[in-house]
Short mmCIF file of C-alpha atoms and ligand atoms in Angstrom, two decimals:
data_model
loop_
_atom_site.label_atom_id
_atom_site.label_comp_id
_atom_site.label_asym_id
_atom_site.label_seq_id
_atom_site.Cartn_x
_atom_site.Cartn_y
_atom_site.Cartn_z
CA UNK A 1029 217.61 56.68 38.24
CA UNK A 1030 214.59 55.14 36.51
CA UNK A 1031 215.69 51.68 37.61
CA UNK A 1032 216.36 53.02 41.10
CA UNK A 1033 212.86 54.46 41.23
CA UNK A 1034 211.28 51.21 40.09
CA UNK A 1035 213.27 48.86 42.27
CA UNK A 1036 213.25 50.68 45.57
CA UNK A 1037 210.44 50.69 48.17
CA UNK A 1038 207.59 53.18 48.18
CA UNK A 1039 209.03 55.44 50.89
CA UNK A 1040 212.29 55.89 49.06
CA UNK A 1041 210.59 56.31 45.70
CA UNK A 1042 208.44 59.05 47.23
CA UNK A 1043 211.68 60.70 48.39
CA UNK A 1044 212.46 61.30 44.74
CA UNK A 1045 209.07 63.00 44.28
CA UNK A 1046 210.01 66.21 46.09
CA UNK A 1047 207.81 69.35 45.59
CA UNK A 1048 210.68 70.93 43.65
CA UNK A 1049 210.33 68.16 41.04
CA UNK A 1050 206.74 69.18 40.35
CA UNK A 1051 207.57 72.91 40.31
CA UNK A 1052 210.32 72.27 37.76
CA UNK A 1053 208.11 69.98 35.74
CA UNK A 1054 205.45 72.70 35.63
CA UNK A 1055 207.74 75.65 34.86
CA UNK A 1056 210.17 73.95 32.49
CA UNK A 1057 207.88 71.30 31.00
CA UNK A 1058 204.18 72.10 31.01
CA UNK A 1059 204.38 75.90 30.53
CA UNK A 1060 206.79 75.73 27.52
CA UNK A 1061 204.81 72.82 26.08
CA UNK A 1062 201.63 74.88 26.33
CA UNK A 1063 203.30 77.87 24.64
CA UNK A 1064 204.72 75.76 21.83
CA UNK A 1065 201.38 74.04 21.44
CA UNK A 1066 199.74 77.38 20.73
CA UNK A 1067 202.10 78.40 17.94
CA UNK A 1068 200.26 78.29 14.63
CA UNK A 1069 202.30 76.29 12.15
CA UNK A 1070 202.00 77.10 8.49
CA UNK A 1071 200.93 73.81 6.90
CA UNK A 1072 202.92 72.67 3.90
CA UNK A 1073 201.92 69.94 1.49
CA UNK A 1074 203.57 66.66 2.38
CA UNK A 1075 205.83 66.93 -0.69
CA UNK A 1076 207.08 70.37 0.36
CA UNK A 1077 207.45 69.29 3.97
CA UNK A 1078 209.43 66.18 3.01
CA UNK A 1079 211.75 68.19 0.79
CA UNK A 1080 212.27 70.89 3.39
CA UNK A 1081 212.99 68.39 6.15
CA UNK A 1082 215.32 66.31 3.98
CA UNK A 1083 217.39 69.36 3.07
CA UNK A 1084 217.59 70.46 6.71
CA UNK A 1085 218.57 66.96 7.78
CA UNK A 1086 221.22 66.63 5.11
CA UNK A 1087 222.72 70.04 5.82
CA UNK A 1088 222.79 69.26 9.54
CA UNK A 1089 224.65 66.00 8.95
CA UNK A 1090 227.15 67.74 6.67
CA UNK A 1091 227.64 70.48 9.26
CA UNK A 1092 228.19 67.93 12.04
CA UNK A 1093 230.67 66.00 9.88
CA UNK A 1094 232.59 69.17 8.98
CA UNK A 1095 232.80 70.17 12.64
CA UNK A 1096 233.81 66.69 13.84
CA UNK A 1097 236.36 65.71 11.22
CA UNK A 1098 239.26 67.95 12.27
CA UNK A 1099 238.93 66.73 15.86
CA UNK A 1100 238.35 63.00 15.21
CA UNK A 1101 241.33 62.02 17.35
CA UNK A 1102 240.17 64.16 20.30
CA UNK A 1103 236.57 63.00 20.16
CA UNK A 1104 237.44 59.31 19.79
CA UNK A 1105 239.49 59.13 22.97
CA UNK A 1106 237.41 61.67 24.90
CA UNK A 1107 234.07 59.93 24.35
CA UNK A 1108 235.66 56.57 25.03
CA UNK A 1109 236.98 57.77 28.37
CA UNK A 1110 233.79 59.62 29.32
CA UNK A 1111 230.95 57.59 27.83
CA UNK A 1112 228.39 59.23 30.09
CA UNK A 1113 228.90 62.60 28.35
CA UNK A 1114 227.00 61.25 25.37
CA UNK A 1115 223.94 61.07 27.61
CA UNK A 1116 224.54 64.38 29.40
CA UNK A 1117 224.70 66.46 26.24
CA UNK A 1118 221.61 64.89 24.72
CA UNK A 1119 218.19 66.26 25.83
CA UNK A 1120 216.51 63.16 24.38
CA UNK A 1121 218.30 60.86 26.86
CA UNK A 1122 215.49 60.66 29.48
CA UNK A 1123 212.94 59.73 26.79
CA UNK A 1124 215.38 57.26 25.24
CA UNK A 1125 216.00 55.75 28.68
CA UNK A 1126 212.28 55.15 29.32
CA UNK A 1127 211.94 53.40 25.96
CA UNK A 1128 215.10 51.36 26.59
CA UNK A 1129 213.85 50.32 30.00
CA UNK A 1130 210.68 49.04 28.33
CA UNK A 1131 212.44 47.21 25.49
CA UNK A 1132 214.96 45.69 27.90
CA UNK A 1133 212.07 44.39 29.97
CA UNK A 1134 210.42 42.83 26.93
CA UNK A 1135 213.73 41.31 25.79
CA UNK A 1136 214.21 39.84 29.26
CA UNK A 1137 210.70 38.32 29.19
CA UNK A 1138 211.28 36.82 25.76
CA UNK A 1139 214.60 35.35 26.74
CA UNK A 1140 214.31 31.54 27.01
CA UNK A 1141 214.74 30.08 30.51
CA UNK A 1142 217.02 27.39 29.22
CA UNK A 1143 220.03 27.57 26.98
CA UNK A 1144 219.56 26.79 23.31
CA UNK A 1145 221.61 23.62 22.91
CA UNK A 1146 224.21 23.12 20.20
CA UNK A 1147 226.27 20.18 19.05
CA UNK A 1148 223.69 17.79 20.51
CA UNK A 1149 224.84 15.04 18.14
CA UNK A 1150 228.50 15.55 19.08
CA UNK A 1151 230.61 12.41 19.03
CA UNK A 1152 234.24 11.85 19.76
CA UNK A 1153 235.91 10.00 16.96
CA UNK A 1154 239.23 9.85 18.73
CA UNK A 1155 238.74 8.61 22.21
CA UNK A 1156 241.48 8.95 24.66
CA UNK A 1157 240.73 7.12 27.87
CA UNK A 1158 242.55 5.76 30.80
CA UNK A 1159 242.64 2.19 29.51
CA UNK A 1160 245.03 2.99 26.71
CA UNK A 1161 247.56 5.13 28.53
CA UNK A 1162 250.05 2.39 27.84
CA UNK A 1163 249.42 2.86 24.15
CA UNK A 1164 251.92 5.57 23.36
CA UNK A 1165 250.36 6.16 19.94
CA UNK A 1166 247.40 7.91 21.52
CA UNK A 1167 248.27 10.96 23.54
CA UNK A 1168 245.81 13.37 25.09
CA UNK A 1169 245.53 16.84 23.54
CA UNK A 1170 246.69 20.05 25.13
CA UNK A 1171 245.84 23.37 23.50
CA UNK A 1172 246.53 26.85 24.81
CA UNK A 1173 244.25 29.29 23.03
CA UNK A 1174 245.24 32.91 23.50
CA UNK A 1175 242.42 35.39 22.90
CA UNK A 1176 244.31 38.52 21.87
CA UNK A 1177 243.16 42.12 22.33
CA UNK A 1178 243.15 44.93 19.76
CA UNK A 1179 246.09 43.71 17.66
CA UNK A 1180 246.00 44.42 13.94
CA UNK A 1181 247.63 42.03 11.49
CA UNK A 1182 249.78 44.53 9.63
CA UNK A 1183 251.76 45.53 12.74
CA UNK A 1184 253.05 42.00 13.28
CA UNK A 1185 256.72 41.52 12.41
CA UNK A 1186 256.04 37.93 11.30
CA UNK A 1187 253.59 39.29 8.71
CA UNK A 1188 256.22 41.52 7.12
CA UNK A 1189 255.72 44.75 9.12
CA UNK A 1190 258.71 47.06 8.67
CA UNK A 1191 259.43 46.88 12.42
CA UNK A 1192 260.22 43.52 13.93
CA UNK A 1193 257.56 43.63 16.62
CA UNK A 1194 257.85 39.85 17.10
CA UNK A 1195 261.58 39.25 17.66
CA UNK A 1196 261.11 36.27 20.00
CA UNK A 1197 258.46 34.45 17.95
CA UNK A 1198 260.63 34.96 14.85
CA UNK A 1199 263.28 32.80 16.49
CA UNK A 1200 260.88 29.98 17.38
CA UNK A 1201 260.49 27.13 14.91
CA UNK A 1202 257.14 25.62 13.89
CA UNK A 1203 255.42 29.03 13.87
CA UNK A 1204 252.64 29.61 11.35
CA UNK A 1205 251.38 33.16 10.92
CA UNK A 1206 248.27 33.63 8.78
CA UNK A 1207 248.48 36.59 6.44
CA UNK A 1208 244.79 37.12 5.64
CA UNK A 1209 242.55 36.62 8.69
CA UNK A 1210 239.45 38.67 9.40
CA UNK A 1211 237.57 39.16 12.64
CA UNK A 1212 233.86 38.64 13.32
CA UNK A 1213 233.31 42.14 14.70
CA UNK A 1214 235.20 45.30 15.55
CA UNK A 1215 234.79 45.26 19.35
CA UNK A 1216 235.51 42.83 22.19
CA UNK A 1217 231.90 42.43 23.31
CA UNK A 1218 230.82 41.58 19.77
CA UNK A 1219 233.77 39.46 18.65
CA UNK A 1220 234.58 37.27 21.64
CA UNK A 1221 231.17 35.51 21.92
CA UNK A 1222 231.14 35.20 18.10
CA UNK A 1223 234.56 33.52 18.06
CA UNK A 1224 233.31 30.61 20.17
CA UNK A 1225 229.74 30.46 18.87
CA UNK A 1226 228.22 28.00 16.43
CA UNK A 1227 227.16 30.91 14.23
CA UNK A 1228 229.32 32.47 11.58
CA UNK A 1229 229.86 36.17 10.98
CA UNK A 1230 226.79 36.48 8.77
CA UNK A 1231 224.38 34.58 11.03
CA UNK A 1232 225.74 35.68 14.41
CA UNK A 1233 223.44 37.72 16.66
CA UNK A 1234 225.16 39.36 19.64
CA UNK A 1235 221.87 39.67 21.56
CA UNK A 1236 221.13 35.94 21.58
CA UNK A 1237 224.72 34.75 22.02
CA UNK A 1238 224.36 34.68 25.82
CA UNK A 1239 221.59 32.05 25.71
CA UNK A 1240 223.11 29.86 23.04
CA UNK A 1241 225.56 27.14 23.96
CA UNK A 1242 229.02 27.70 22.55
CA UNK A 1243 231.88 25.41 21.60
CA UNK A 1244 233.37 25.50 25.12
CA UNK A 1245 230.10 24.00 26.41
CA UNK A 1246 230.37 21.17 23.89
CA UNK A 1247 234.02 20.47 24.74
CA UNK A 1248 233.24 20.51 28.45
CA UNK A 1249 230.33 18.07 27.98
CA UNK A 1250 232.56 15.80 25.93
CA UNK A 1251 235.00 15.54 28.83
CA UNK A 1252 237.63 18.08 27.80
CA UNK A 1253 239.11 19.98 30.74
CA UNK A 1254 238.33 23.63 29.83
CA UNK A 1255 239.83 26.52 31.84
CA UNK A 1256 239.43 30.23 31.00
CA UNK A 1257 241.95 32.61 32.59
CA UNK A 1258 241.05 36.26 32.13
CA UNK A 1259 243.17 39.39 32.29
CA UNK A 1260 240.68 41.39 30.19
CA UNK A 1261 237.33 42.85 31.29
CA UNK A 1262 235.53 39.46 31.31
CA UNK A 1263 234.93 36.39 29.16
CA UNK A 1264 231.81 38.13 27.75
CA UNK A 1265 229.59 35.22 28.78
CA UNK A 1266 231.59 32.62 26.90
CA UNK A 1267 233.04 30.90 29.96
CA UNK A 1268 229.94 30.96 32.19
CA UNK A 1269 229.76 27.17 32.42
CA UNK A 1270 233.44 26.23 32.50
CA UNK A 1271 236.22 26.94 35.00
CA UNK A 1272 236.87 30.70 35.09
CA UNK A 1273 239.81 32.36 36.83
CA UNK A 1274 240.16 36.13 37.20
CA UNK A 1275 243.73 37.39 36.68
CA UNK A 1276 242.76 41.05 36.68
CA UNK A 1277 243.66 41.51 40.34
CA UNK A 1278 246.62 40.58 42.48
CA UNK A 1279 244.59 37.87 44.23
CA UNK A 1280 245.62 35.31 41.59
CA UNK A 1281 247.95 37.30 39.37
CA UNK A 1282 251.50 37.56 40.79
CA UNK A 1283 252.63 40.09 38.13
CA UNK A 1284 250.83 43.32 38.92
CA UNK A 1285 252.50 46.75 38.86
CA UNK A 1286 250.47 49.66 37.45
CA UNK A 1287 248.16 46.95 36.16
CA UNK A 1288 248.10 43.15 36.16
CA UNK A 1289 250.21 41.71 33.36
CA UNK A 1290 249.26 39.00 30.90
CA UNK A 1291 252.31 36.95 31.83
CA UNK A 1292 250.78 36.38 35.28
CA UNK A 1293 248.22 34.08 33.64
CA UNK A 1294 250.96 31.46 33.24
CA UNK A 1295 251.47 31.28 37.00
CA UNK A 1296 250.92 27.77 38.31
CA UNK A 1297 250.29 26.46 34.80
CA UNK A 1298 251.40 22.97 35.83
CA UNK A 1299 248.41 22.75 38.17
CA UNK A 1300 246.08 22.90 35.17
CA UNK A 1301 247.94 20.22 33.28
CA UNK A 1302 248.48 16.89 34.91
CA UNK A 1303 251.70 15.50 33.61
CA UNK A 1304 251.44 11.72 33.41
CA UNK A 1305 255.08 11.02 34.08
CA UNK A 1306 255.79 13.51 36.81
CA UNK A 1307 252.60 13.61 38.84
CA UNK A 1308 251.29 10.07 38.50
CA UNK A 1309 247.96 11.40 37.40
CA UNK A 1310 246.17 10.52 34.23
CA UNK A 1311 246.70 13.18 31.57
CA UNK A 1312 243.47 14.51 30.16
CA UNK A 1313 242.44 16.41 27.04
CA UNK A 1314 242.85 20.03 28.07
CA UNK A 1315 241.98 23.42 26.60
CA UNK A 1316 243.35 26.48 28.39
CA UNK A 1317 242.14 29.87 27.20
CA UNK A 1318 244.11 32.99 28.11
CA UNK A 1319 242.25 36.26 27.55
CA UNK A 1320 244.82 39.03 27.25
CA UNK A 1321 244.83 42.73 28.11
CA UNK A 1322 247.04 42.95 25.00
CA UNK A 1323 246.91 46.26 23.16
CA UNK A 1324 243.78 47.69 24.75
CA UNK A 1325 243.66 51.40 23.94
CA UNK A 1326 243.88 54.29 24.11
CA UNK A 1327 246.49 54.06 26.91
CA UNK A 1328 248.89 51.82 24.95
CA UNK A 1329 251.78 53.09 27.06
CA UNK A 1330 250.34 51.30 30.10
CA UNK A 1331 250.19 47.91 28.37
CA UNK A 1332 253.83 46.87 28.85
CA UNK A 1333 256.59 47.06 31.46
CA UNK A 1334 259.41 49.58 30.85
CA UNK A 1335 261.75 46.97 29.36
CA UNK A 1336 259.56 46.73 26.28
CA UNK A 1337 259.63 50.44 25.40
CA UNK A 1338 261.74 49.77 22.31
CA UNK A 1339 260.22 52.45 20.09
CA UNK A 1340 260.50 56.07 21.30
CA UNK A 1341 259.08 58.62 21.94
CA UNK A 1342 255.82 57.22 23.26
CA UNK A 1343 252.50 59.02 23.71
CA UNK A 1344 252.10 59.02 27.51
CA UNK A 1345 248.46 60.08 27.73
CA UNK A 1346 245.17 58.48 26.76
CA UNK A 1347 244.19 61.70 24.98
CA UNK A 1348 245.62 60.68 21.65
CA UNK A 1349 245.08 64.17 20.20
CA UNK A 1350 247.79 65.55 22.48
CA UNK A 1351 250.40 63.37 20.79
CA UNK A 1352 251.83 63.23 17.31
CA UNK A 1353 250.76 60.17 15.37
CA UNK A 1354 254.13 58.43 15.40
CA UNK A 1355 254.34 58.43 19.20
CA UNK A 1356 250.88 56.81 19.35
CA UNK A 1357 252.09 54.09 16.96
CA UNK A 1358 255.29 53.68 18.98
CA UNK A 1359 253.31 52.90 22.13
CA UNK A 1360 251.08 50.51 20.20
CA UNK A 1361 254.06 48.65 18.70
CA UNK A 1362 255.78 48.40 22.09
CA UNK A 1363 252.64 46.70 23.41
CA UNK A 1364 252.86 44.16 20.57
CA UNK A 1365 256.43 43.39 21.63
CA UNK A 1366 255.06 42.54 25.05
CA UNK A 1367 252.54 40.18 23.47
CA UNK A 1368 255.45 38.65 21.52
CA UNK A 1369 257.16 38.01 24.85
CA UNK A 1370 253.95 36.60 26.31
CA UNK A 1371 253.28 34.21 23.41
CA UNK A 1372 256.91 33.11 23.42
CA UNK A 1373 256.56 32.32 27.13
CA UNK A 1374 253.39 30.32 26.45
CA UNK A 1375 255.32 28.22 23.92
CA UNK A 1376 258.24 27.69 26.29
CA UNK A 1377 255.78 26.72 29.02
CA UNK A 1378 254.16 24.15 26.72
CA UNK A 1379 257.36 22.50 25.46
CA UNK A 1380 257.98 20.24 28.50
CA UNK A 1381 254.51 18.72 27.97
CA UNK A 1382 255.25 17.52 24.45
CA UNK A 1383 256.14 14.01 25.57
CA UNK A 1384 252.85 13.44 27.37
CA UNK A 1385 250.52 15.49 25.18
CA UNK A 1386 249.86 16.54 21.65
CA UNK A 1387 250.40 20.26 22.18
CA UNK A 1388 249.55 23.34 20.17
CA UNK A 1389 249.22 27.07 20.79
CA UNK A 1390 246.72 29.20 18.90
CA UNK A 1391 246.75 32.99 19.15
CA UNK A 1392 243.98 35.09 17.59
CA UNK A 1393 243.16 38.74 18.23
CA UNK A 1394 239.53 39.75 18.74
CA UNK A 1395 239.67 42.77 16.37
CA UNK A 1396 242.16 45.30 15.06
CA UNK A 1397 242.66 49.02 15.70
CA UNK A 1398 242.77 52.27 13.75
CA UNK A 1399 245.88 54.31 14.47
CA UNK A 1400 245.03 57.64 12.90
CA UNK A 1401 244.58 56.66 9.25
CA UNK A 1402 242.09 59.19 7.84
CA UNK A 1403 241.94 60.59 11.36
CA UNK A 1404 240.19 57.45 12.64
CA UNK A 1405 241.31 56.07 16.00
CA UNK A 1406 240.53 53.04 18.18
CA UNK A 1407 237.91 50.53 16.96
CA UNK A 1408 234.20 49.66 17.02
CA UNK A 1409 233.05 51.10 13.68
CA UNK A 1410 230.17 49.19 12.04
CA UNK A 1411 231.65 46.27 10.12
CA UNK A 1412 230.44 47.44 6.71
CA UNK A 1413 232.32 50.74 6.94
CA UNK A 1414 235.18 49.79 9.26
CA UNK A 1415 238.64 50.03 7.71
CA UNK A 1416 240.68 46.83 7.33
CA UNK A 1417 242.90 47.97 10.18
CA UNK A 1418 239.99 47.15 12.53
CA UNK A 1419 239.06 43.85 10.83
CA UNK A 1420 242.35 42.20 9.86
CA UNK A 1421 243.74 40.29 12.83
CA UNK A 1422 246.79 38.15 13.49
CA UNK A 1423 246.37 34.38 13.72
CA UNK A 1424 249.57 32.73 14.94
CA UNK A 1425 249.83 29.00 15.55
CA UNK A 1426 252.72 27.14 17.13
CA UNK A 1427 252.45 23.52 16.09
CA UNK A 1428 255.45 21.29 16.83
CA UNK A 1429 255.98 18.32 14.52
CA UNK A 1430 254.43 15.04 15.56
CA UNK A 1431 251.38 16.51 17.31
CA UNK A 1432 248.95 15.06 14.77
CA UNK A 1433 248.43 18.34 12.91
CA UNK A 1434 249.28 18.20 9.22
CA UNK A 1435 252.06 20.70 8.60
CA UNK A 1436 253.52 19.14 5.47
CA UNK A 1437 253.58 21.21 2.33
CA UNK A 1438 251.88 18.47 0.31
CA UNK A 1439 248.22 18.73 1.26
CA UNK A 1440 246.31 21.85 0.28
CA UNK A 1441 244.69 21.96 3.67
CA UNK A 1442 247.92 21.65 5.66
CA UNK A 1443 249.04 24.42 8.01
CA UNK A 1444 251.93 25.33 5.74
CA UNK A 1445 249.53 26.03 2.88
CA UNK A 1446 246.66 27.48 4.89
CA UNK A 1447 248.68 30.50 6.10
CA UNK A 1448 248.23 32.13 2.69
CA UNK A 1449 244.49 31.40 2.46
CA UNK A 1450 241.79 33.79 3.63
CA UNK A 1451 240.60 32.65 7.07
CA UNK A 1452 238.37 34.16 9.75
CA UNK A 1453 236.98 33.85 13.26
CA UNK A 1454 234.42 31.47 11.72
CA UNK A 1455 237.17 28.83 11.59
CA UNK A 1456 237.64 28.75 15.39
CA UNK A 1457 234.72 26.58 16.53
CA UNK A 1458 235.21 23.84 13.86
CA UNK A 1459 238.97 23.86 14.50
CA UNK A 1460 238.55 23.39 18.26
CA UNK A 1461 236.10 20.51 17.75
CA UNK A 1462 238.32 18.85 15.19
CA UNK A 1463 241.47 19.12 17.31
CA UNK A 1464 239.74 17.34 20.18
CA UNK A 1465 238.33 14.69 17.82
CA UNK A 1466 234.69 15.77 18.11
CA UNK A 1467 232.32 15.66 15.16
CA UNK A 1468 228.87 17.22 14.88
CA UNK A 1469 226.64 17.91 11.89
CA UNK A 1470 226.56 21.58 12.89
CA UNK A 1471 230.15 22.08 11.79
CA UNK A 1472 230.30 19.39 9.14
CA UNK A 1473 232.31 20.62 6.15
CA UNK A 1474 233.06 23.93 7.90
CA UNK A 1475 236.59 25.13 7.14
CA UNK A 1476 239.34 24.82 9.77
CA UNK A 1477 242.78 26.37 10.29
CA UNK A 1478 244.43 22.95 10.01
CA UNK A 1479 243.70 19.27 9.60
CA UNK A 1480 244.38 16.64 12.21
CA UNK A 1481 245.81 13.53 10.61
CA UNK A 1482 245.51 10.89 13.32
ZN1 ZN B 885 238.84 43.83 22.09
#
C-alpha cells in the first residue's frame, strides 16, 4: 500500500486519504499516544533497567520457544503457505515497512548501473573451432547440468540409504555419487546464485549477486552455447544474459498434469544440440542447465506422477502436522524416485551424442530438507544452526569413458577418488570453466569435482 501510495497519481493517492483515516488516526493513534505519554514512569538506574529488561526478554524468548516447540511441524508448513500472516499478526509491520521502503530505495540508488565483471582475463586453452572438425581428436563439449531442488544426500539410494530411491541410476555404468557434498545456503534464492557465482560460501553476498557476472556469463562470452531450461520458480537472476526457456507452463512443456513435470524439459533436446553427423551443422561447445521442481515441499505428494508412488502410505496434504512422520518421508522418497527417472532419462538422451561430443551430466541439489528430525521441517534455517539434513546435498556425475575426464583410480584428483572427498557448491564454477577449457586467475588453484586430461 505504501508503494501504491507513492507511485500513483495525486488524485488516487488522495483517495486513500479519506476522512475516516484521520478519525481513526486520531482516536486510535494520537489519543492513546497522549495518554501513554502522560504516564509517569518510575526511573530506574541504568543497571537496574538493563537487568530488568534482560530478564523480561529472556523469559519471553523461553516462553515463545516452549509454546512453539510442540507445534513446530504445524507452524513450519502453515507459515510457509501463508507468508503474509507474519505481517498481519505483527503490529510493528507498518513501521517496519516504511523503514524497508527507505532502505530498499537507498540500496537501489547504490546499485551500480553496470555489472561487476568477472573472469575478464579468461582464456580458452582448448580451442575447438570449425577448422579442425576433421580432427577427430578434438570434439566439442556437451554438458547437461541439472540444478536439483530440495534433495538431501542421505536419502539417495546410491549413497547407501536403506531404501533404493535410485533404482535406475544404480543400473547405469559410469555413475559417480559424491558422499560428502555441502551446499552454499539452505534455500533456493540463496544457493542458486551462489552456485554459479565467482564467490565461495564464505565470501558470497546474496544482495550483490544480481549485479555480479557469474560463470554462465563467462562461458557465454567465450562462445559456449548456454541454455537454461526452468521448471522451478525462476533462475534467480543467474540466466538473465543467456538463453532462458520457461518449462513451468504447458506453452513449452508437453508433460503437464496437476503440474508441469521435469521430464518435459527434455522435449526437443536435439534442437539445442547440433549433431555434426546427422544435421550437417557444426557441433558447438554446449552447456544445458535444467532447473528442476524436484522435491519442493511441503506438498511432496504432488511432485511425481502416480507410477512413482512406491512407498505407501503418503501424506496427501501440505499441512505436514496432519500426517505421521513416516508418510511425509514416503512422499519425499517417492519424489526422489521421480528424479532418479528424470536423471536416467537425461543420460539416455545424451548417449547418442557421445560420438560427436565429449558428454557429461552433472546433478547437484541446491540444498537439503529437514523431515521432522527434532521436530524441524522444510529448510531455510541460518547456515550456522541448520542441521546437516539441510546442508548435505547429492552430487551425481555421469561421465562415460573417453570424454576427457580423468576417471582412473590412479590420480588423487580423479573422479573415482574425488567421490569420497569433501566437496561443495564452491567447486561448481571452477569445474564448469575447466570442462570447457577456460582459465582465469579468479579460479586459479580452486578445487574442482574432476580433472580434464586432454
Ligand atoms: Zn531450493
